[in-house]
Structure formats: C-alpha cells, structure tokens
C-alpha cells in the first residue's frame, strides 16, 4: 500500500526540523498512535512530537515534498477515527502545544495554542468571569483544536452553539506548508467558520482565537421524571416556545436511568420512564429562580411526576453526577459505542422510539441520551469489542440508527464528526452532486491528499441502489427557481457568464464585470414557517423584513437586522454578524445549474464540508443561493449590520472558486486575475 | 441489565511464563468485580479521560506516559501485537515511569486500576526496577525487621555526624552503585536514635497481654513512623486514644508494601500475614480498627484481600483484616475535634512519651497559613482526605487556604524518588510552586514520604514553610 522506506527518505530532514528526540518510529510509539477513542485502527509510519507551533509549517512542507500523509493529533479522544492514520504516514502530535496565549476580556476573545484542554481553558476563564461555550462530554481531556475541528457539541449547544459558533479565527498550516491567518471579520467567504468541523482535512490549526462569554450570575438545575419521551420533549418545546431557552436540556431513557441509578445506589431512585435534566442561567438569582418556577410548571403540565431542584439537599453538580450515564455504562462492559446523530426537533420522539426498535431488532443493549431542545441523540451501545459477533451487531445497529436519523430528515453527526466510521452514511445524507462538490473542494485545497486523507468522504464512488432515497427529498424548487436553474444551465452550455444580483441593497459594481445580469429577486417566496421545528424556509430573494414579519406571525423568534434587501443578499454579501449561525440549510445552484441541498431543519451543522460558510460572503461568485432554512428559536440573532467592505480574493479563495466554478462564470469581476485562475487550475 | 459473558476462548498471552508465574497476580479485585489481569486491562475503552489527571502525561504530553497508553501497551503485548522481549525497552519505560498515584483510577469512568496494571507490567521486567541492593534491604525489612533494627540505630548515629549526607552530596553512593541510598539520605533528614517503640517501651500501649476488652483500636507503627518519625507516631496514638479509645501498638513489623512494589509478592504476603496474626491476637475475635499514619501502608493494607485472592484459607482473613484498616486521616471526627479544640484547657493531659520536649511545628499554629496536600495514597487510593480536611477546616477556619493542584502527586509516592529522581524533582518543584503561591506557612499531608519529600523541596525553594504530618498538627493544636 505504501513504501516502507517512505519516511526514511525524510527522516533526517524531519529530525532536523522537529528536534532530536521528537521523532519516534519504535514499535510501541507507533502502536500507541494507531488508535483514538473510537474503534478504528491503523498504524502510522512515524510520530513527530511538535513542541512549537512554528515547527508545523516546515514539517508539513517536508512531508508535502514526499507526498507523505499526515494526521494532526493532540489528546486523541476522537470517537469516529479522526486521529487514525488510515494511509500510514506521520502523526503530528501536538499535545505539547498547550499554552493559553491571551485572554482578552474587552473583546471577549481567547487566543490559544491548539492543544489547550477545554477544561483547562474553562478554569482559566472562570478567573476572569468568562466561559467557553462548547461543553462536549470529553471536555475534561479534549482540546480546543479538536473541539473546533470536530465541531463539538455538548449540552449547552442549543443555547450557545457548537464549537463552530465559538470560533473567531485561526492560523492554519495548509497541506502545502503555507500559513494562513483567518478571522471572522474577514470579508468574503467565511473561511474561519469553514474550518470548523473540517476534521483536519484542510490542514493543521497552529493557533486559534475563540469567543468567550461572560459567566451568568446564576445557574440553576433540576431533574424531572416523565412517563415517556413525548412528555419530556413537550415540556422542553413549550419552554422554548415561551422564549425560555434552557442552558441545557438532557433526557435519558429508562435504560440510561436504571444504569445511572444502579451505579450510585440512589436512596430514592427515579421511577419515571424518562428523566430530564434541565439547566437555566440568568443575570440574577431572582431571574434564575423565576425560570425554575416556569420550568417546573411546564414540566408538570407536560406530565412530570417527579421534580428535584438543586438546593441545600442536592447541588447542581450532584444532579449531573447522578445522571452520569457514561460512567455507569463503562463499568458494565469493556466497550461503549457512543453514537451521535440529530433529527429535527419535532421528529425526536419518533426517532427515540425508532432507535429503541433498532436496538431490539439488532439484539444490542443501548441506553439513549437525547437533547430535546435541538434534536440530538446519543445512543450508548455497550458490548465487548473482543467479541467479533457482538461487535458486528453493534456496528450494524449503529449504521441503522444513522440511517434512521437521515430518513427522518436529520443528520449523521451531532458534534463528533464523520471520521472513518460514518463515511458510508455521507452517501445517505448527501446527493452524489453534493459529494462531488466536496471532493472538488478537498482536491482544490489538498491536491496531494496528504492532510488526514480518506476521512469524511465515502470511499466508494457510487451509491448502492438500495440506499437511494434514504434522505427525504428536498423541498421542490419553485417555478421561479426552476427557471433560474434552467437559465444557468443554458448559459453554462454556451459558456456565458452571469452577473448575479438580487435587490441591489448592497451593490458590488464590478462583481458581474461585463457579464449579463442574472436576477435572483423573482425567487421571493417564503415557503414555510414551521412552528414545530422552529424554522423558516425562504427563497433567496425573499425580503428580510417580510421574513421577519412572517416569523412573528407564526410565533417564531427570528432576530434579523432591519435590512431592506433579500435574505440571499444578506447572506451572500456577508452583511450581518451572526447570520451564519441562523443557517440550518441551503439549496444553491452551481454555475452549470447543478442544484445542491445541504442541511435541513436539524439544529446542527451539516457535517463533512461546510459549504454554507463558503457561500455566505461569497457575493454570488461560488454559487447562486436559491433558498435557505433559518433557525427561528431565538437562541441566535443576526441583528448587527456590517459595513460594506472591499474584498480582494487570495490564492486560497481562487482555489475554492476553481472548485465551485472552474469557468469563472458567476460574478467573474470578483475573481479577475487570470494568473491566479491558472495557478488554481494547475494545483487542482 | 444483564452483564455480557466474556468469551473464555479469546486467546491472549499472559504476562508471565511458568517460571515467573509466582511473581504475578492472577486476578485483580476491581470496582466492577474480580477480573483476570487481561480482562481488567481490557476494561479501558480508550476514552482518554485519565490523561488530565496523570502527572507523567501532564509533564510530557506523550501517550507512552499516559494511563491509557500504559493500558493499551499491556493489552497489545498480551494480544500479540507487541512483543514482551523485542519491545522491552519502551514497555518497561512506560511501566516504570508510572507514579502509581492512582489519580487516573479516580478520574476513570470505569475506575480501571491502572497502577495495578503498571505493577504487573513491572513484574515482567524486575531487572529494570529497583537495584538488587535496594531489593535486598526491602526484603530484609519485610521479613527480618529485627535484624535491621540495630543496624538502623548505628546508621542514624552515623548520620548525626553528617558524613553520610556529605558523601551523598559528593556523589559517593552513585559511584559505588548505590544511587538510591544517596537519594534516600537527601530525602529523609530525620535520624532519631530513639525509635517509636523505644519511646513507648514502658507504656501500656505496648502490652502484649490479652486485654481486648480494654482496647478499642490498634495502632500499626509503620517503618517510617517507627524508625524515622516517632513524633508522628506519638501524635497519632494520642489522637486515636481521644477519638476511638485505648490503643495497643503493633511495631517492629513491615507491611510489605515495598515488596509488593519493588520486590516479591510472596514476601509481601509473608509480611502482611504477620500483621494479620498480630491484629487477630490483639482483637481476640473483635474487629478493632487498625490505625496507621503511613498513607502508603494504609492504602496497601486495605487491599490485603488482593494479595490472597487465590488463597481460599487466607482470603477471608485478609478481607476481614482489610476492613479494619484506617488511615489516620480518617479517624478524626470534625465536629468532635472542633469541640475538643474549643475546650482544650479542660482536656486531660496526655503523657508525652518523647524523651525531651519537642516543638515539631515551627510556625505559630494560631496564626499560620495552612494548606493541605492530598498525598496520593490518601487522596486516590483511599479517598480518605475528606474527613481530615474537614477537621483541619474546623480547627483553623479561614487559615486553611486552598492549595492549587492539591491532589497532584508531589513525586514522593511509592518509591518514585528512588527510581526516577528527575521526574520526582520536577513534580516537587511544581508542588512547591503551588505552596509558595498560596503563601503557606505549614503544609499538611497524610504521608511520611510526602512530608519528607515536600520538606526537601521547601528547604531548597521556600524555606519559610514547613511540611508536617496531619496527626502532628492536629495533636499540637489540641495541646495549644
């Protein structure tokens, strides 16, 4: 598969660059870097311990010259094989890069090296009255770079967002050994946001700037017992509908509750079928107490028969410890497959029931933990991985559960990435044309395929006939959208360019160059205001003010700025801070008329390749946004308009442009440099 | 939920051969249940949560020096993916670099007993561990303590001349292949001529008469208490008498922990049996608590059943005995201590068996800033620190201040300074830095080894502060 001597050719150079003692090829060290916290295994050819961020770029440059793949790793706690070197090559062990470089409480940004442990950062921030929102269950050991790269989510994700929402900027070492510095404030496509969830396939982050938040004055928690899933889900949904956003809402099925109670031998065990752990934060103790009262009322109204609040008898930390299901399960068997996926919130009860059926059908023991606010599901399947028969059943069950999530309009990752284990499920989640675009993007940014290769994208090129149509069909295009797509196809066949525009609220004079205009404003329908899933589906040309009005009419909470133009223009122009966090899904057309849909009504970023972040701010040069699905639960808002700025594309942008629109047919004036186009084409 | 049956026919290699079988344990008593060593190792599911609690991983950032890495190395060696002989260097290095502090087991979801696994790994490579000279001393101490007693007195007398310490600093012991002795001399500055059992010779606590009805607890004088820190022993006996009742003392015996760590398990069993015999003799059928102020001894004796897991005759006796063992940190009831402290003028005076009046605590206890360092044996092996901390809080209120990384091992644990002096010094520097940051005057700990090791660091870097054993401080406070 690969030459044994591949690394030996560069050993001397690598040792000189990394430092003597930092390059290991002994059996034991290689074996210790062949695994992470998942089930995958593959052995590297060498391990390089990086003791300074400045060493990463020179090391990658040497590896690039010899086409030696590399995988960056810190704590190695990935659950989907993200740290496993499938193609051999080198492990860049960044565990030594754990400095907190700066905490800026005026701008609320922390600047960190990649391997700062989440919990260590939290402790440091607590001293300054701040916290870092992402709280994955591995936060005691997982690192900031790992959290960002996997777009990690924890119980606070609904209220405060996943790791991607917390990323402000990054310094990236690209697979060709260059170093780029990106910020959320940059004009153009949102490259820093694009990096989040990329699982290391586009390079290595050598430092990160993350957003931090002021600590709330008061946090309260309670544990409620319900007769069933529907009741717990109903309680949470009614709170959100009333504008009360829980800091955390985690539900546990009977199996999970029994395991947790058995571990602690609770004096008064919960008797309910479903337990719900709720947390609320507020600016004052009185406000937090008021939220608790409302929460109790909502839970009782939804059928809660048990209610335990934090207080003198039991602390908030004790409530969480009581429901530490993972610890309970970990003592029962040697192995746990902690799967994760998400469905639209309204389908959650159905998904839970389906997961239970799958577990029974596959004869596996699974405890279900799920988050009613955002539709995340975390089945924990216990088994002994040494038992190959049992392992086979478990893997089958896990794939069936992923399939089920996709069938219900959901997604295959709730914050743990795709890695190796879920590559096959990418074929269920995305149409072939979307996967093809992802491949082109990967190829544009890593033509030698050396940066964490063979992750995320399915290896098999075709779709198995039995797997056609697992994902629900996207909402059909309106007549106006269909007409626009046909026009794009016709222009592409004739190699004619298009100056894409909508309502000209922000007009980029030279974007279209001399190309004939392509007006998106006829796509102005607000297709659906879905109160159950707290989402709005609108065409790109729909006016922002109209969308806000429709949302309010439907009882939804959508915070958009007072913008006269279209939603498509707002997004493509990068006109509002925070707009990206409102995006749940998008349908867009490429220059050749290929229509691609990503995301849906799931309150989770679509995994694999965050094309929405590339289209946001692209000013119509990467693709034509046809419609968007916006999050309307009030957790996030985009109410601050950004000033209009110039955008000068870098060579990196040109490479992305080549992946989306190799003929530079859309808004060619934004990417006028022929040499850079040629360079991008040559690298591809 | 039904527990899955483990497949009996999954092939794996034991860590021992027929020739070395007696060096190893066959099963481990783990929190999820009794397991073979392999099954116990496999309980590690690689989640990695242990890493942030492991001092060696925190210092190096390398998987070889993490608990997960150690477990996976052993697993791969037993499943044939690594070879015990060919990969000896890295395997031995990973096992011997472990502090055995047990912080990982406390952090682990499954409470995987990684220190026990590391010890089993060490037993594959005894030649990489303690040198033969040290193993000989350990063996003698465990099996023939009385023969060492006279030698120890002479040695302590010689130490008073200062010559041994000079030789240690000059590197003499390194030159004669006894580097561990040089480290030991630097670590343990105490050199009493009168041992604890000398001081207690005519005390009723030493009576071997069968007075079970008048005895409420047994004090076990560890080697360190008896030969190095008799003042601590006296303090613990005084506290045990106040909080439990009349005390009888077992002295002149070694618990065998060092044999378990660095020598032969068989010797450890023999040593523990002697103590069990003596305890049963004093108890005469009752289950009297056995108190010791050596955190390591307490942690080990509480696991006595583990030593006899394959011995049907001794296992129940060891289990009963282990249930009686108490660390001195555990015997103080905070409310009662607070009451005694408030009424100390009315307390009956305890006869001070020390030959001359001593002031073991330099600082003024009434005003000193105090921090509590949770030695590994107390914090992680026994989870025994809570009560002592509450008692200290009751005694000293706001003057007991938080110590940063309080449960981070100081490097003193389980012979680490003798096996890995550089690593031990690195941890010690970090501990002293935290002590200095807290501006402490007194550092309290529940282990003689920790107190000595921290004292060494304080002498060098922060001489204002003093390390004392918890028993000494609490006893001194009661005396006013």
PDB file of C-alpha atoms in Angstrom, chain B residues 21-239:
ATOM      1  CA  UNK B  21       4.189 -17.112  37.431  1.00  0.00           C
ATOM      2  CA  UNK B  22       4.733 -16.701  41.132  1.00  0.00           C
ATOM      3  CA  UNK B  23       5.807 -13.082  40.615  1.00  0.00           C
ATOM      4  CA  UNK B  24       2.375 -12.113  39.360  1.00  0.00           C
ATOM      5  CA  UNK B  25      -1.188 -11.755  40.481  1.00  0.00           C
ATOM      6  CA  UNK B  26      -3.726 -13.933  38.706  1.00  0.00           C
ATOM      7  CA  UNK B  27      -6.771 -11.832  39.318  1.00  0.00           C
ATOM      8  CA  UNK B  28      -7.433  -8.264  40.321  1.00  0.00           C
ATOM      9  CA  UNK B  29     -10.212  -7.071  42.566  1.00  0.00           C
ATOM     10  CA  UNK B  30     -11.556  -4.143  40.580  1.00  0.00           C
ATOM     11  CA  UNK B  31     -14.589  -1.940  41.246  1.00  0.00           C
ATOM     12  CA  UNK B  32     -16.667  -3.661  38.525  1.00  0.00           C
ATOM     13  CA  UNK B  33     -15.709  -7.038  40.030  1.00  0.00           C
ATOM     14  CA  UNK B  34     -12.945  -9.618  40.170  1.00  0.00           C
ATOM     15  CA  UNK B  35     -11.201  -9.878  36.826  1.00  0.00           C
ATOM     16  CA  UNK B  36      -8.254 -11.589  35.264  1.00  0.00           C
ATOM     17  CA  UNK B  37      -5.467  -9.137  34.591  1.00  0.00           C
ATOM     18  CA  UNK B  38      -6.260  -9.168  30.881  1.00  0.00           C
ATOM     19  CA  UNK B  39      -9.952  -8.528  31.398  1.00  0.00           C
ATOM     20  CA  UNK B  40      -9.122  -5.744  33.794  1.00  0.00           C
ATOM     21  CA  UNK B  41      -6.841  -4.143  31.216  1.00  0.00           C
ATOM     22  CA  UNK B  42      -9.464  -4.506  28.503  1.00  0.00           C
ATOM     23  CA  UNK B  43     -11.903  -2.553  30.651  1.00  0.00           C
ATOM     24  CA  UNK B  44     -10.028   0.531  29.438  1.00  0.00           C
ATOM     25  CA  UNK B  45     -12.065   1.713  26.455  1.00  0.00           C
ATOM     26  CA  UNK B  46      -9.566   4.395  25.465  1.00  0.00           C
ATOM     27  CA  UNK B  47     -11.755   7.367  26.255  1.00  0.00           C
ATOM     28  CA  UNK B  48      -8.650   9.241  27.430  1.00  0.00           C
ATOM     29  CA  UNK B  49     -10.274  10.946  30.391  1.00  0.00           C
ATOM     30  CA  UNK B  50      -7.397   9.791  32.608  1.00  0.00           C
ATOM     31  CA  UNK B  51      -4.830  11.880  30.778  1.00  0.00           C
ATOM     32  CA  UNK B  52      -5.504  15.153  32.502  1.00  0.00           C
ATOM     33  CA  UNK B  53      -5.109  13.594  35.922  1.00  0.00           C
ATOM     34  CA  UNK B  54      -1.835  11.829  35.144  1.00  0.00           C
ATOM     35  CA  UNK B  55       1.263  13.736  36.285  1.00  0.00           C
ATOM     36  CA  UNK B  56       3.583  11.986  33.845  1.00  0.00           C
ATOM     37  CA  UNK B  57       1.302  12.742  30.914  1.00  0.00           C
ATOM     38  CA  UNK B  58       0.903  16.337  32.035  1.00  0.00           C
ATOM     39  CA  UNK B  59       4.671  16.672  32.192  1.00  0.00           C
ATOM     40  CA  UNK B  60       5.442  15.030  28.863  1.00  0.00           C
ATOM     41  CA  UNK B  61       2.302  15.080  26.680  1.00  0.00           C
ATOM     42  CA  UNK B  62       3.250  11.617  25.438  1.00  0.00           C
ATOM     43  CA  UNK B  63       0.866   8.691  25.165  1.00  0.00           C
ATOM     44  CA  UNK B  64       3.565   6.291  26.443  1.00  0.00           C
ATOM     45  CA  UNK B  65       3.356   8.117  29.750  1.00  0.00           C
ATOM     46  CA  UNK B  66      -0.403   8.246  29.995  1.00  0.00           C
ATOM     47  CA  UNK B  67      -2.596   5.730  31.827  1.00  0.00           C
ATOM     48  CA  UNK B  68      -4.439   4.940  28.617  1.00  0.00           C
ATOM     49  CA  UNK B  69      -1.144   4.349  26.861  1.00  0.00           C
ATOM     50  CA  UNK B  70       0.105   2.040  29.596  1.00  0.00           C
ATOM     51  CA  UNK B  71      -3.090   0.004  29.482  1.00  0.00           C
ATOM     52  CA  UNK B  72      -3.024  -0.213  25.704  1.00  0.00           C
ATOM     53  CA  UNK B  73       0.638  -1.248  25.653  1.00  0.00           C
ATOM     54  CA  UNK B  74      -0.080  -4.110  28.014  1.00  0.00           C
ATOM     55  CA  UNK B  75      -3.178  -5.049  26.075  1.00  0.00           C
ATOM     56  CA  UNK B  76      -1.262  -5.115  22.829  1.00  0.00           C
ATOM     57  CA  UNK B  77       1.533  -7.116  24.440  1.00  0.00           C
ATOM     58  CA  UNK B  78      -0.968  -9.660  25.737  1.00  0.00           C
ATOM     59  CA  UNK B  79      -2.836  -9.874  22.454  1.00  0.00           C
ATOM     60  CA  UNK B  80       0.379 -10.349  20.493  1.00  0.00           C
ATOM     61  CA  UNK B  81       0.564  -7.048  18.670  1.00  0.00           C
ATOM     62  CA  UNK B  82       3.667  -6.171  20.653  1.00  0.00           C
ATOM     63  CA  UNK B  83       6.358  -8.481  21.955  1.00  0.00           C
ATOM     64  CA  UNK B  84       7.431  -8.531  25.577  1.00  0.00           C
ATOM     65  CA  UNK B  85      11.049  -9.173  24.640  1.00  0.00           C
ATOM     66  CA  UNK B  86      11.516  -7.171  21.456  1.00  0.00           C
ATOM     67  CA  UNK B  87       9.657  -4.149  22.757  1.00  0.00           C
ATOM     68  CA  UNK B  88      11.092  -4.447  26.243  1.00  0.00           C
ATOM     69  CA  UNK B  89      12.724  -1.006  26.390  1.00  0.00           C
ATOM     70  CA  UNK B  90       9.593   1.005  25.698  1.00  0.00           C
ATOM     71  CA  UNK B  91       7.284  -1.308  27.631  1.00  0.00           C
ATOM     72  CA  UNK B  92       9.456  -1.228  30.731  1.00  0.00           C
ATOM     73  CA  UNK B  93       9.927   2.510  30.440  1.00  0.00           C
ATOM     74  CA  UNK B  94       6.176   3.088  30.272  1.00  0.00           C
ATOM     75  CA  UNK B  95       5.535   0.892  33.313  1.00  0.00           C
ATOM     76  CA  UNK B  96       8.335   2.194  35.473  1.00  0.00           C
ATOM     77  CA  UNK B  97       7.578   5.816  34.702  1.00  0.00           C
ATOM     78  CA  UNK B  98       4.178   5.442  36.324  1.00  0.00           C
ATOM     79  CA  UNK B  99       3.945   7.131  39.734  1.00  0.00           C
ATOM     80  CA  UNK B 100       1.314   4.577  40.794  1.00  0.00           C
ATOM     81  CA  UNK B 101      -0.507   7.524  42.349  1.00  0.00           C
ATOM     82  CA  UNK B 102      -3.917   6.246  41.249  1.00  0.00           C
ATOM     83  CA  UNK B 103      -5.210   9.637  40.152  1.00  0.00           C
ATOM     84  CA  UNK B 104      -6.181   8.047  36.849  1.00  0.00           C
ATOM     85  CA  UNK B 105      -8.336   5.409  38.506  1.00  0.00           C
ATOM     86  CA  UNK B 106     -10.207   8.146  40.307  1.00  0.00           C
ATOM     87  CA  UNK B 107     -10.849  10.025  37.084  1.00  0.00           C
ATOM     88  CA  UNK B 108     -11.704   6.935  35.049  1.00  0.00           C
ATOM     89  CA  UNK B 109     -15.347   6.191  34.268  1.00  0.00           C
ATOM     90  CA  UNK B 110     -14.699   2.510  34.859  1.00  0.00           C
ATOM     91  CA  UNK B 111     -12.202   3.013  37.711  1.00  0.00           C
ATOM     92  CA  UNK B 112      -9.667   0.980  35.736  1.00  0.00           C
ATOM     93  CA  UNK B 113      -6.879   0.145  38.221  1.00  0.00           C
ATOM     94  CA  UNK B 114      -4.011   1.271  36.016  1.00  0.00           C
ATOM     95  CA  UNK B 115      -1.465   1.300  38.893  1.00  0.00           C
ATOM     96  CA  UNK B 116      -2.077  -2.402  39.401  1.00  0.00           C
ATOM     97  CA  UNK B 117      -1.634  -2.975  35.689  1.00  0.00           C
ATOM     98  CA  UNK B 118       1.595  -0.990  35.705  1.00  0.00           C
ATOM     99  CA  UNK B 119       2.818  -3.100  38.620  1.00  0.00           C
ATOM    100  CA  UNK B 120       2.004  -6.255  36.713  1.00  0.00           C
ATOM    101  CA  UNK B 121       3.915  -4.813  33.775  1.00  0.00           C
ATOM    102  CA  UNK B 122       6.850  -4.051  36.040  1.00  0.00           C
ATOM    103  CA  UNK B 123       6.893  -7.626  37.297  1.00  0.00           C
ATOM    104  CA  UNK B 124       7.722  -8.728  33.772  1.00  0.00           C
ATOM    105  CA  UNK B 125      10.918  -6.676  33.942  1.00  0.00           C
ATOM    106  CA  UNK B 126      12.176  -6.707  37.531  1.00  0.00           C
ATOM    107  CA  UNK B 127      15.713  -6.010  36.358  1.00  0.00           C
ATOM    108  CA  UNK B 128      14.581  -2.574  35.174  1.00  0.00           C
ATOM    109  CA  UNK B 129      13.312  -1.594  38.570  1.00  0.00           C
ATOM    110  CA  UNK B 130      14.864  -1.284  41.980  1.00  0.00           C
ATOM    111  CA  UNK B 131      18.517  -2.354  42.045  1.00  0.00           C
ATOM    112  CA  UNK B 132      19.399  -5.612  43.759  1.00  0.00           C
ATOM    113  CA  UNK B 133      20.851  -3.833  46.773  1.00  0.00           C
ATOM    114  CA  UNK B 134      17.616  -1.964  47.382  1.00  0.00           C
ATOM    115  CA  UNK B 135      15.546  -5.089  46.889  1.00  0.00           C
ATOM    116  CA  UNK B 136      17.694  -6.826  49.464  1.00  0.00           C
ATOM    117  CA  UNK B 137      17.088  -4.102  52.033  1.00  0.00           C
ATOM    118  CA  UNK B 138      13.361  -4.171  51.279  1.00  0.00           C
ATOM    119  CA  UNK B 139      13.267  -7.932  51.714  1.00  0.00           C
ATOM    120  CA  UNK B 140      15.134  -7.789  54.999  1.00  0.00           C
ATOM    121  CA  UNK B 141      12.908  -5.052  56.299  1.00  0.00           C
ATOM    122  CA  UNK B 142       9.799  -7.066  55.488  1.00  0.00           C
ATOM    123  CA  UNK B 143      10.906 -10.467  56.670  1.00  0.00           C
ATOM    124  CA  UNK B 144      13.544  -9.803  59.330  1.00  0.00           C
ATOM    125  CA  UNK B 145      12.932  -6.300  60.644  1.00  0.00           C
ATOM    126  CA  UNK B 146      14.583  -7.010  63.973  1.00  0.00           C
ATOM    127  CA  UNK B 147      17.901  -7.797  62.301  1.00  0.00           C
ATOM    128  CA  UNK B 148      17.883  -4.375  60.700  1.00  0.00           C
ATOM    129  CA  UNK B 149      16.966  -2.556  63.853  1.00  0.00           C
ATOM    130  CA  UNK B 150      20.398  -2.432  65.406  1.00  0.00           C
ATOM    131  CA  UNK B 151      21.948  -1.532  62.075  1.00  0.00           C
ATOM    132  CA  UNK B 152      19.419   1.256  61.673  1.00  0.00           C
ATOM    133  CA  UNK B 153      20.357   2.724  65.046  1.00  0.00           C
ATOM    134  CA  UNK B 154      24.018   2.701  64.161  1.00  0.00           C
ATOM    135  CA  UNK B 155      23.237   4.236  60.814  1.00  0.00           C
ATOM    136  CA  UNK B 156      21.225   7.022  62.388  1.00  0.00           C
ATOM    137  CA  UNK B 157      24.057   7.641  64.815  1.00  0.00           C
ATOM    138  CA  UNK B 158      26.449   7.902  61.896  1.00  0.00           C
ATOM    139  CA  UNK B 159      24.094  10.307  60.203  1.00  0.00           C
ATOM    140  CA  UNK B 160      24.314  12.658  63.114  1.00  0.00           C
ATOM    141  CA  UNK B 161      27.961  13.142  62.224  1.00  0.00           C
ATOM    142  CA  UNK B 162      26.859  14.458  58.850  1.00  0.00           C
ATOM    143  CA  UNK B 163      29.268  12.204  56.992  1.00  0.00           C
ATOM    144  CA  UNK B 164      26.710  10.094  55.088  1.00  0.00           C
ATOM    145  CA  UNK B 165      24.976  13.211  53.797  1.00  0.00           C
ATOM    146  CA  UNK B 166      28.270  14.718  52.729  1.00  0.00           C
ATOM    147  CA  UNK B 167      29.107  11.557  50.877  1.00  0.00           C
ATOM    148  CA  UNK B 168      25.684  11.624  49.222  1.00  0.00           C
ATOM    149  CA  UNK B 169      26.167  15.177  48.022  1.00  0.00           C
ATOM    150  CA  UNK B 170      29.598  14.318  46.740  1.00  0.00           C
ATOM    151  CA  UNK B 171      28.129  11.536  44.632  1.00  0.00           C
ATOM    152  CA  UNK B 172      29.853   8.747  46.513  1.00  0.00           C
ATOM    153  CA  UNK B 173      26.857   6.475  46.578  1.00  0.00           C
ATOM    154  CA  UNK B 174      26.335   6.892  42.850  1.00  0.00           C
ATOM    155  CA  UNK B 175      29.916   5.894  42.309  1.00  0.00           C
ATOM    156  CA  UNK B 176      29.500   2.708  44.305  1.00  0.00           C
ATOM    157  CA  UNK B 177      26.301   1.759  42.524  1.00  0.00           C
ATOM    158  CA  UNK B 178      24.037   2.747  45.404  1.00  0.00           C
ATOM    159  CA  UNK B 179      22.430   5.873  43.934  1.00  0.00           C
ATOM    160  CA  UNK B 180      19.179   5.099  45.686  1.00  0.00           C
ATOM    161  CA  UNK B 181      20.889   5.414  49.039  1.00  0.00           C
ATOM    162  CA  UNK B 182      22.129   8.874  48.184  1.00  0.00           C
ATOM    163  CA  UNK B 183      18.602   9.912  47.163  1.00  0.00           C
ATOM    164  CA  UNK B 184      17.170   8.374  50.301  1.00  0.00           C
ATOM    165  CA  UNK B 185      19.588  10.286  52.507  1.00  0.00           C
ATOM    166  CA  UNK B 186      18.697  13.573  50.872  1.00  0.00           C
ATOM    167  CA  UNK B 187      15.035  12.783  51.190  1.00  0.00           C
ATOM    168  CA  UNK B 188      14.915  11.650  54.790  1.00  0.00           C
ATOM    169  CA  UNK B 189      16.781  14.017  57.051  1.00  0.00           C
ATOM    170  CA  UNK B 190      15.259  12.525  60.191  1.00  0.00           C
ATOM    171  CA  UNK B 191      17.677  10.273  62.109  1.00  0.00           C
ATOM    172  CA  UNK B 192      16.278   9.599  65.583  1.00  0.00           C
ATOM    173  CA  UNK B 193      18.262   7.415  67.863  1.00  0.00           C
ATOM    174  CA  UNK B 194      15.214   6.508  69.907  1.00  0.00           C
ATOM    175  CA  UNK B 195      12.663   4.757  67.819  1.00  0.00           C
ATOM    176  CA  UNK B 196       8.973   4.866  68.500  1.00  0.00           C
ATOM    177  CA  UNK B 197       8.943   1.516  70.217  1.00  0.00           C
ATOM    178  CA  UNK B 198      11.832   2.744  72.400  1.00  0.00           C
ATOM    179  CA  UNK B 199       9.749   5.714  73.446  1.00  0.00           C
ATOM    180  CA  UNK B 200       6.749   3.519  74.148  1.00  0.00           C
ATOM    181  CA  UNK B 201       8.703   0.744  75.898  1.00  0.00           C
ATOM    182  CA  UNK B 202       7.118   1.120  79.262  1.00  0.00           C
ATOM    183  CA  UNK B 203       3.821   2.399  78.007  1.00  0.00           C
ATOM    184  CA  UNK B 204       0.726   0.263  78.435  1.00  0.00           C
ATOM    185  CA  UNK B 205       0.092   0.602  74.713  1.00  0.00           C
ATOM    186  CA  UNK B 206       2.873  -1.895  74.098  1.00  0.00           C
ATOM    187  CA  UNK B 207       1.456  -4.523  76.400  1.00  0.00           C
ATOM    188  CA  UNK B 208       1.162  -7.847  74.707  1.00  0.00           C
ATOM    189  CA  UNK B 209      -1.196  -9.097  77.340  1.00  0.00           C
ATOM    190  CA  UNK B 210      -4.573 -10.005  76.030  1.00  0.00           C
ATOM    191  CA  UNK B 211      -6.629  -7.020  77.189  1.00  0.00           C
ATOM    192  CA  UNK B 212      -9.055  -6.923  74.324  1.00  0.00           C
ATOM    193  CA  UNK B 213     -11.849  -5.616  76.488  1.00  0.00           C
ATOM    194  CA  UNK B 214      -9.793  -2.554  77.352  1.00  0.00           C
ATOM    195  CA  UNK B 215      -8.503  -1.997  73.829  1.00  0.00           C
ATOM    196  CA  UNK B 216     -10.540  -0.003  71.369  1.00  0.00           C
ATOM    197  CA  UNK B 217      -8.100   0.206  68.500  1.00  0.00           C
ATOM    198  CA  UNK B 218      -4.725  -0.926  67.303  1.00  0.00           C
ATOM    199  CA  UNK B 219      -2.002   1.407  66.101  1.00  0.00           C
ATOM    200  CA  UNK B 220       0.284  -0.040  63.470  1.00  0.00           C
ATOM    201  CA  UNK B 221       3.699   1.621  63.604  1.00  0.00           C
ATOM    202  CA  UNK B 222       4.970   1.647  60.050  1.00  0.00           C
ATOM    203  CA  UNK B 223       8.701   1.513  59.354  1.00  0.00           C
ATOM    204  CA  UNK B 224       8.793   5.239  58.706  1.00  0.00           C
ATOM    205  CA  UNK B 225       6.870   6.098  61.873  1.00  0.00           C
ATOM    206  CA  UNK B 226       8.946   3.741  63.990  1.00  0.00           C
ATOM    207  CA  UNK B 227      12.437   4.420  62.701  1.00  0.00           C
ATOM    208  CA  UNK B 228      12.204   7.934  61.281  1.00  0.00           C
ATOM    209  CA  UNK B 229       9.214   9.871  62.596  1.00  0.00           C
ATOM    210  CA  UNK B 230       8.367   8.670  66.094  1.00  0.00           C
ATOM    211  CA  UNK B 231       6.867  12.055  66.911  1.00  0.00           C
ATOM    212  CA  UNK B 232       4.190  11.405  64.319  1.00  0.00           C
ATOM    213  CA  UNK B 233       3.502   8.021  65.830  1.00  0.00           C
ATOM    214  CA  UNK B 234       3.045   9.547  69.254  1.00  0.00           C
ATOM    215  CA  UNK B 235       0.664  12.139  67.828  1.00  0.00           C
ATOM    216  CA  UNK B 236      -1.422   9.509  66.051  1.00  0.00           C
ATOM    217  CA  UNK B 237      -1.624   7.359  69.153  1.00  0.00           C
ATOM    218  CA  UNK B 238      -2.767  10.381  71.122  1.00  0.00           C
ATOM    219  CA  UNK B 239      -5.458  11.195  68.565  1.00  0.00           C
TER     220      UNK B 239
END
